[in-house]
Coordinates of C-alpha atoms in Angstrom, one line a residue:
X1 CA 0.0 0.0 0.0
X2 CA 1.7 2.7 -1.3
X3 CA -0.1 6.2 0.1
X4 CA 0.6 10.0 -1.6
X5 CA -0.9 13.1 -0.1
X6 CA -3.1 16.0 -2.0
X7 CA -3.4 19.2 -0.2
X8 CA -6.9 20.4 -1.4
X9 CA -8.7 23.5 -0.9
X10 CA -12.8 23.2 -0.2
X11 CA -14.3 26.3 -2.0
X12 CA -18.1 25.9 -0.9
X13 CA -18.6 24.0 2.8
X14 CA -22.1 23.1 1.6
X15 CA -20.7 20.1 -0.1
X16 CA -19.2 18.9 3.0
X17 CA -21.3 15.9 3.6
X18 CA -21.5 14.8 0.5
X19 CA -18.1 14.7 0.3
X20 CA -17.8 13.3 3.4
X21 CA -19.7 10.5 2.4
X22 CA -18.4 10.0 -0.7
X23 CA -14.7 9.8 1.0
X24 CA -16.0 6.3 2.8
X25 CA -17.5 4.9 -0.3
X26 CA -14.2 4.6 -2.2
X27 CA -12.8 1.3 -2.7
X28 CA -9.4 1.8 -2.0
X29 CA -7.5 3.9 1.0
X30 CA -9.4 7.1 1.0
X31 CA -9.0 9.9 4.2
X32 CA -9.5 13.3 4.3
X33 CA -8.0 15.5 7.5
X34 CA -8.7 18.9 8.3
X35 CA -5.0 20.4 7.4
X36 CA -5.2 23.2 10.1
X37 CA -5.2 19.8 12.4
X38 CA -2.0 18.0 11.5
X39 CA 1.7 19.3 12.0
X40 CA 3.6 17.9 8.8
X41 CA 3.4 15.4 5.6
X42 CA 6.0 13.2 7.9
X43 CA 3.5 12.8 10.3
X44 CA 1.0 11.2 8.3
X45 CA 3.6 9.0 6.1
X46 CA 5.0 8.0 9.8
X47 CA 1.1 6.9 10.5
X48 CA 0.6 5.8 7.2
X49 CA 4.2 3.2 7.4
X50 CA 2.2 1.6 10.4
X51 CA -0.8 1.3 9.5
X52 CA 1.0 -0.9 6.3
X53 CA 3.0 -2.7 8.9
X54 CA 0.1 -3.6 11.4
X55 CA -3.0 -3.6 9.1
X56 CA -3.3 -7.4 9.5
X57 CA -2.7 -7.7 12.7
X58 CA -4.3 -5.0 14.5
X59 CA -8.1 -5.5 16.2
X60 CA -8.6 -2.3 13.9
X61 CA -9.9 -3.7 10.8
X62 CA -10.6 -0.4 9.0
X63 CA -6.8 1.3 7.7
X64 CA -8.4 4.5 8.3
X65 CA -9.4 4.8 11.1
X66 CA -6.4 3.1 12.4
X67 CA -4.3 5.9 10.6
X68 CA -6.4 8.6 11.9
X69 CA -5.6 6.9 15.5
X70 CA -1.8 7.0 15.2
X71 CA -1.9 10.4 13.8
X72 CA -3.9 12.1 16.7
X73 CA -2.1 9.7 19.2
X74 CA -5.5 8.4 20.6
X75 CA -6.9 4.2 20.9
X76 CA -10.2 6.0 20.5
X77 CA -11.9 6.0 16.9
X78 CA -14.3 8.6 18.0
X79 CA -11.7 10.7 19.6
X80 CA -9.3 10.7 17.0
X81 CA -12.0 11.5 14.2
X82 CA -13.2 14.1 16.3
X83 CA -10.1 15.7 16.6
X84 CA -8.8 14.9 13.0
X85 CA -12.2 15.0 10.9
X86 CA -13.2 17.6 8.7
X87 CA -15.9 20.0 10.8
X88 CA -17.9 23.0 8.9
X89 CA -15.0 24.9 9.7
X90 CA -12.2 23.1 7.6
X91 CA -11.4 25.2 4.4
X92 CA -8.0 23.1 4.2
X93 CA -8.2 19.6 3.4
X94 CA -5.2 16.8 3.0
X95 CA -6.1 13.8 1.0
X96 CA -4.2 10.8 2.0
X97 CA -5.2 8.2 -0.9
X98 CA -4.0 4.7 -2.3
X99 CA -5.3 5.4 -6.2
X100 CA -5.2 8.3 -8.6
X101 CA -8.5 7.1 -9.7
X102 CA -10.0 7.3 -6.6
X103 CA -8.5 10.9 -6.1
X104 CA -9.5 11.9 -9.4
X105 CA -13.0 10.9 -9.0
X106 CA -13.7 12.5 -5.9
X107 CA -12.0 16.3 -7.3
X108 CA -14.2 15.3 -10.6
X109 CA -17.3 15.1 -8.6
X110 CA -17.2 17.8 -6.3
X111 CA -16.1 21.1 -8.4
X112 CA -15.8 23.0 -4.7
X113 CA -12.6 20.5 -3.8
X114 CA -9.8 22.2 -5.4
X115 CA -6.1 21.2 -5.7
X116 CA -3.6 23.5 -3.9
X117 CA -0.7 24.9 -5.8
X118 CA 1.6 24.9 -3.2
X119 CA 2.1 22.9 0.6
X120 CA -1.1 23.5 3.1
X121 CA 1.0 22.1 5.6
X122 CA 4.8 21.5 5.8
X123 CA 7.2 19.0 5.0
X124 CA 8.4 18.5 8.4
X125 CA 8.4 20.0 11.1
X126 CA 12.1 18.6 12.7
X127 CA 11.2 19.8 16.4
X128 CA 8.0 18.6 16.6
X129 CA 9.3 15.0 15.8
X130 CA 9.3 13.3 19.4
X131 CA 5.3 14.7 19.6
X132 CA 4.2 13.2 16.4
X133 CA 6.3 9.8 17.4
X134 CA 5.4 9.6 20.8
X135 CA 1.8 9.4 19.6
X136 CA 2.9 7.4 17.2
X137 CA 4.8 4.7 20.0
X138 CA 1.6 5.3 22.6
X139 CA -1.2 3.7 20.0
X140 CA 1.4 1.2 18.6
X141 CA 2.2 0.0 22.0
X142 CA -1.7 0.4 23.5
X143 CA -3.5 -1.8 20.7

């Protein structure tokens, strides 16, 4: 499972739930996070290399949830959606996705998603490494 990132602007938060829903329906890895919400792209490809490595054997059987888990540091679904999830509020959007397709489909479908000419959020963020894999270690080593 090889993951890439889109950083997406939404234009109209009226489409929100639709493409919300749309977002679960796709057949391969599909999340969306509210950008404001996450700290780099190396925290989500840290999340996204263990969620690859313990997809089988975790007692989380969806990947996307489970990546939302290790990103917000949290054994809770509900908690880390809450605190991940996209919320009337998010204008900034990253796309973490398994297949162009599925990514093309979705920006295709909803006109108000539109792709980002430049980083919403950074690379990395170097001193803020021990946070994201401290989170990171406490899910790992709590599931």
């Amino acid at each position: 499972m090889l993951l890439k990132i889109k950083h997406i602007f939404l234009k109209d938060p009226s489409d929100l739930k639709s493409i919300i829903e749309a977002s679960k329906g796709q057949a391969n890895f599909f999340q969306l996070i509210d950008a404001d919400k996450l700290l780099s792209e190396v925290q989500i490809m840290a999340a996204a290399d263990h969620v690859k490595r313990n997809s089988n054997s975790s007692k989380i059987k969806n990947p996307e949830n489970l990546l939302l888990m290790y990103v917000a540091g949290t054994t809770q679904i509900s908690r880390a959606i809450s605190m991940l999830g996209l919320s009337e509020s998010t204008e900034r959007i990253i796309a973490v996705y398994e297949s162009e397709e599925d990514m093309e489909g979705m920006m295709s479908a909803f006109p108000s998603l539109e792709e980002a000419s430049t980083r919403l959020i950074p690379y990395d963020v170097p001193e803020m490494d021990g946070e994201v894999f401290s989170k990171i270690s406490h899910v790992e080593f709590s599931l």
